[in-house]
CSV table of C-alpha atoms and ligand atoms in Angstrom, one decimal:
chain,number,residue,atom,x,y,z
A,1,UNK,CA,-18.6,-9.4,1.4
A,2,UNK,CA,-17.0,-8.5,-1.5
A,3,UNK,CA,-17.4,-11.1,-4.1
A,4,UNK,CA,-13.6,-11.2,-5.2
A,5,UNK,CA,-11.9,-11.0,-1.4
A,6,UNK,CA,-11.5,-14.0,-0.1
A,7,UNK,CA,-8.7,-14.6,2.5
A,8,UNK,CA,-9.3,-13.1,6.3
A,9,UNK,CA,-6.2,-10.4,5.6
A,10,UNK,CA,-6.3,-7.0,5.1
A,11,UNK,CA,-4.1,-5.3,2.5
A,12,UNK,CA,-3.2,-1.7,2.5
A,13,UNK,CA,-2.5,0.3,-0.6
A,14,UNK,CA,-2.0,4.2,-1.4
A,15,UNK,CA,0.6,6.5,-2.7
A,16,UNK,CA,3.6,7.2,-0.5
A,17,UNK,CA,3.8,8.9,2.3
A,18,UNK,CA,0.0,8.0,3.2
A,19,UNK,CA,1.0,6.4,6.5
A,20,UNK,CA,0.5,2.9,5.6
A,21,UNK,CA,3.1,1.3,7.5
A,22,UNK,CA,1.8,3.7,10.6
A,23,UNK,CA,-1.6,2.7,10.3
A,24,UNK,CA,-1.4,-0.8,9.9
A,25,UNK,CA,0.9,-0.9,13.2
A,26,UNK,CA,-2.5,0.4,14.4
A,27,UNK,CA,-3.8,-2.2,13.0
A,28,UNK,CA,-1.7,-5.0,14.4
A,29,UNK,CA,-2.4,-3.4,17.9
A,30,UNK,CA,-6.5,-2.3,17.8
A,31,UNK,CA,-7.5,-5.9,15.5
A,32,UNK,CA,-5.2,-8.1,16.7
A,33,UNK,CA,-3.8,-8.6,13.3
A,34,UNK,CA,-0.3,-9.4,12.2
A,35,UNK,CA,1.5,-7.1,10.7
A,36,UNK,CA,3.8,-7.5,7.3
A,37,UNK,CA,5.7,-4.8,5.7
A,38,UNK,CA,6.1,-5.8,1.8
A,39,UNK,CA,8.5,-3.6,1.5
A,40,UNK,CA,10.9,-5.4,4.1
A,41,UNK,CA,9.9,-8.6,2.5
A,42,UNK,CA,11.2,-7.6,-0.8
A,43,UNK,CA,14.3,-6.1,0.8
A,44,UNK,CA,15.0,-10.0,2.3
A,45,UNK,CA,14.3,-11.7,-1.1
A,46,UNK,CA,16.7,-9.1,-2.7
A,47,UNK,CA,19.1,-8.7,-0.3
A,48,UNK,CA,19.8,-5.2,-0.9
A,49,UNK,CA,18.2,-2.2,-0.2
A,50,UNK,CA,15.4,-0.6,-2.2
A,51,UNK,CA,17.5,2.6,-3.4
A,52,UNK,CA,20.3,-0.1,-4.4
A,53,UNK,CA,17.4,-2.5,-6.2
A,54,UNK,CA,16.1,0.5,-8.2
A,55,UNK,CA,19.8,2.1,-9.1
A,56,UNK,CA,21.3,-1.3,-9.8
A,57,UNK,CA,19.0,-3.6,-11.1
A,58,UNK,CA,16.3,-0.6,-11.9
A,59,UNK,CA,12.3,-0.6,-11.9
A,60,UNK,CA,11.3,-3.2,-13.5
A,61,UNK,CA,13.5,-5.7,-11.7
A,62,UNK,CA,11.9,-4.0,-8.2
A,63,UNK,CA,8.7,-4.8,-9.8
A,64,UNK,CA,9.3,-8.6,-10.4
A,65,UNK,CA,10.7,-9.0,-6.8
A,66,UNK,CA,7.5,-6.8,-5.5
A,67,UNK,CA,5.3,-9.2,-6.9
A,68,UNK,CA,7.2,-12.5,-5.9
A,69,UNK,CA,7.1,-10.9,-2.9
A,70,UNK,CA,3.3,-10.4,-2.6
A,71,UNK,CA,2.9,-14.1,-4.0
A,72,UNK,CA,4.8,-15.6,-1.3
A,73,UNK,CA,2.1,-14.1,1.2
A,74,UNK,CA,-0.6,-16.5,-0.3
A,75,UNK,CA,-1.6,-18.6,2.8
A,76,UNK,CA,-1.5,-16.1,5.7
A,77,UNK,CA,-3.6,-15.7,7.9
A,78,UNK,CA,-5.2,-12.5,10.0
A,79,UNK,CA,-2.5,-10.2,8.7
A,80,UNK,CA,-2.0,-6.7,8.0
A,81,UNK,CA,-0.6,-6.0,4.5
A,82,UNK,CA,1.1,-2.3,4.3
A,83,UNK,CA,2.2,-2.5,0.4
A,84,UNK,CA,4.7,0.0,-1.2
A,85,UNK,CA,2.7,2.7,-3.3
A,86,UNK,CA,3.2,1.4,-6.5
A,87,UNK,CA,1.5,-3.1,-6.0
A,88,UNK,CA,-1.3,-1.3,-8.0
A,89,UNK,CA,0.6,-1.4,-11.2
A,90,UNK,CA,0.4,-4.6,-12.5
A,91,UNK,CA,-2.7,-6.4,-12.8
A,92,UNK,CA,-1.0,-9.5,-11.5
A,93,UNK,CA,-0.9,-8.3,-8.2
A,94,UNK,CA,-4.2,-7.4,-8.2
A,95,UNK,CA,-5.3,-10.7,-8.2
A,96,UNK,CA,-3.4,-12.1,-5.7
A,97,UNK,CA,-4.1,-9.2,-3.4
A,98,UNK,CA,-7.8,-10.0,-3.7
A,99,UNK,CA,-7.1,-13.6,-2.8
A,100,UNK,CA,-5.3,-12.7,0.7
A,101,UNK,CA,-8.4,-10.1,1.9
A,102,UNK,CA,-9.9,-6.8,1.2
A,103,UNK,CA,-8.1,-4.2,-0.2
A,104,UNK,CA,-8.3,-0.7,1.7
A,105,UNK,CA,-7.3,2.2,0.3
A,106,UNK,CA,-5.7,5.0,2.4
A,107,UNK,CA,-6.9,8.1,0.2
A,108,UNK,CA,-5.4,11.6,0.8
A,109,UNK,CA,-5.7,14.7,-1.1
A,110,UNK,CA,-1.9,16.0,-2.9
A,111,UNK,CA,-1.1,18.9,-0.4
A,112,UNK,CA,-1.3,16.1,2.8
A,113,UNK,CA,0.8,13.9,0.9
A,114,UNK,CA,3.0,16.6,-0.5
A,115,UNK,CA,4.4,17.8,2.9
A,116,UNK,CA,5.4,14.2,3.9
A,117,UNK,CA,7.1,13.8,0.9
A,118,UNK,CA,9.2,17.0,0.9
A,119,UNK,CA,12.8,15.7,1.9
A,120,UNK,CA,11.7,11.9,1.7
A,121,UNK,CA,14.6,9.7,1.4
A,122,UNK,CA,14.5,6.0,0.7
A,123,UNK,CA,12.0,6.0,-1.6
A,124,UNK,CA,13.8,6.5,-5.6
A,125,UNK,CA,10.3,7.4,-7.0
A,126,UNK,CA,10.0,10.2,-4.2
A,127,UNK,CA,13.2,11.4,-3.0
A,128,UNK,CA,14.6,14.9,-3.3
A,129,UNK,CA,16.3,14.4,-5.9
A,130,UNK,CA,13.3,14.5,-7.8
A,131,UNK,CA,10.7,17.3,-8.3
A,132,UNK,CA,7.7,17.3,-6.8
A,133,UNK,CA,5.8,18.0,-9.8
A,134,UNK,CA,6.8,14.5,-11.6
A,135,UNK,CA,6.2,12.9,-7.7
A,136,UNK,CA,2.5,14.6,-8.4
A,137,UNK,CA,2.1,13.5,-12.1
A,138,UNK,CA,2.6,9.9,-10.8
A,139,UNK,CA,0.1,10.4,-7.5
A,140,UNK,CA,-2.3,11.4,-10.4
A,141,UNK,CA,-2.0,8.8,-12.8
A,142,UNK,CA,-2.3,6.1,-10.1
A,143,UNK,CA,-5.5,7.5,-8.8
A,144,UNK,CA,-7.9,5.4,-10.9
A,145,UNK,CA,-5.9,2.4,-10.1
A,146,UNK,CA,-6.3,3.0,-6.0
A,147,UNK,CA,-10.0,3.7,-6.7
A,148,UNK,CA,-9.9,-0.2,-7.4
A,149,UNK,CA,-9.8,-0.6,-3.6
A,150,UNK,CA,-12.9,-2.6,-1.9
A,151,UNK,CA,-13.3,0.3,0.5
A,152,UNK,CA,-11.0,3.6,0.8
A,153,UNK,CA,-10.5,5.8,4.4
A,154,UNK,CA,-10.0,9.7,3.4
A,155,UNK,CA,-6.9,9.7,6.0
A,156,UNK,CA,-6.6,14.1,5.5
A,157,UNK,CA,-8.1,14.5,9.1
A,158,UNK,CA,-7.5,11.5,10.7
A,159,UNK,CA,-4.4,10.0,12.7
A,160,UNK,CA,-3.1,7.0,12.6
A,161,UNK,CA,-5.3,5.4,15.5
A,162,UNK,CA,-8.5,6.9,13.8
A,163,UNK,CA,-7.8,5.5,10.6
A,164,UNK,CA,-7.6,2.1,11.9
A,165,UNK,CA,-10.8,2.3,13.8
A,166,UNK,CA,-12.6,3.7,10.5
A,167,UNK,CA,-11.4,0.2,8.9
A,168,UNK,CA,-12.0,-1.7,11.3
A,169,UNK,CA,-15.1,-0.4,11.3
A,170,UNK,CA,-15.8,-0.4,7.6
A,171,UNK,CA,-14.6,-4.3,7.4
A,172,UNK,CA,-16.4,-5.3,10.3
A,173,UNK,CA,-20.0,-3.4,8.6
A,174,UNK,CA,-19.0,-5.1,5.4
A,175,UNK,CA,-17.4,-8.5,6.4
A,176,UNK,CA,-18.8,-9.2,9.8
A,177,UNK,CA,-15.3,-11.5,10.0
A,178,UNK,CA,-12.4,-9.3,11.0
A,179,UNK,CA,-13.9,-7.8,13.9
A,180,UNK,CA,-15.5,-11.3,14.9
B,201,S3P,C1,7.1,2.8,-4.3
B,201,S3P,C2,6.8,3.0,-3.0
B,201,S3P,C3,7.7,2.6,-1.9
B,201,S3P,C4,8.6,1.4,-2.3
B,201,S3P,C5,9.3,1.8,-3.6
B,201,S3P,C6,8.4,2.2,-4.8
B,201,S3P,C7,6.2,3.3,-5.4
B,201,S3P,O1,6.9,2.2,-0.8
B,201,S3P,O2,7.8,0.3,-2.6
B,201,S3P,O3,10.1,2.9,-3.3
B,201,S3P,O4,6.3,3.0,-6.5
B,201,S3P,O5,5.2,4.1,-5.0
B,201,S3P,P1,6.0,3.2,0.2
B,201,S3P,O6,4.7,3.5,-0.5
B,201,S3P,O7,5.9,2.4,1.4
B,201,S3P,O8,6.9,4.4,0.3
């Protein structure tokens, strides 16, 4: 087991676009797991939107609810994190995260995430709006930071259902607890 993972949870993290919220519903079905969106969490504790966080109250403010958000998951149980792409930011979070369970990262190469992103809407760091190169230029600068992950899936060639089964597999080799 990892040394710094401690809870029974999995939490997912990647770049946008990676199939996160996909693959943990794969999750919650193939592990019997729970499933939480943070994402939808952060949209409750707001109350708005995440386009209307980010134009009204900006980044920053997105990133204080984000991780209030992630803090008030401290105490579940068996669930299925799916993260928004950017929880790897602050080092904050990264604590927390490790507290809740292992953290898997969904890995995929710039073209696969390139053509889900083309004509993305409600994500402000992604949309159309923007170019794809700065949408890159951010993929790249958060690499090292995903590479943090206690184990990482390379998703390219896999579907949903196959990705969940390579971490289920991968936690149960390492954990011997998820699967159990
Ligand atoms: C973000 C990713 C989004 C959402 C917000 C910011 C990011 O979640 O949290 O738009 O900074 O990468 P998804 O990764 O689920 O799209």
């Amino acid at each position: 087991m990892s040394s710094r993972s401690e809870g029974d949870n999995l939490i997912l993290v990647g770049f946008m676009g990676v199939g996160k919220s996909t693959v943990g519903r794969e999750l919650e079905r193939l592990g019997g797991l729970c499933l939480i969106d943070l994402d939808s969490v952060i949209v409750q504790f707001a109350g708005h939107s995440i386009p209307e966080i980010f134009a009204t109250e900006g980044e920053e403010r997105f990133r204080d609810y984000e991780a209030a958000a992630l803090r008030s998951l401290v105490g579940v149980r068996r669930t299925v994190i799916a993260t928004g792409g950017g929880i790897i930011g602050r080092e904050e979070n990264w604590k927390v995260m490790h507290q809740l369970g292992p953290i898997v990262y969904l890995r995929a190469a710039w073209v696969t995430l390139r053509k889900r992103l083309v004509g993305s809407q409600g994500r402000p760091l992604a949309d159309a709006g923007l170019e794809l190169r700065q949408v890159e230029e951010l993929w790249r600068r958060r690499l090292p930071l995903y590479e943090q992950a206690d184990i990482s899936v390379d998703t390219d060639d896999l579907n949903a259902t196959e990705v969940a089964m390579a971490i289920l597999q991968k936690i149960g080799r390492r954990e011997g607890k998820i699967n159990a």
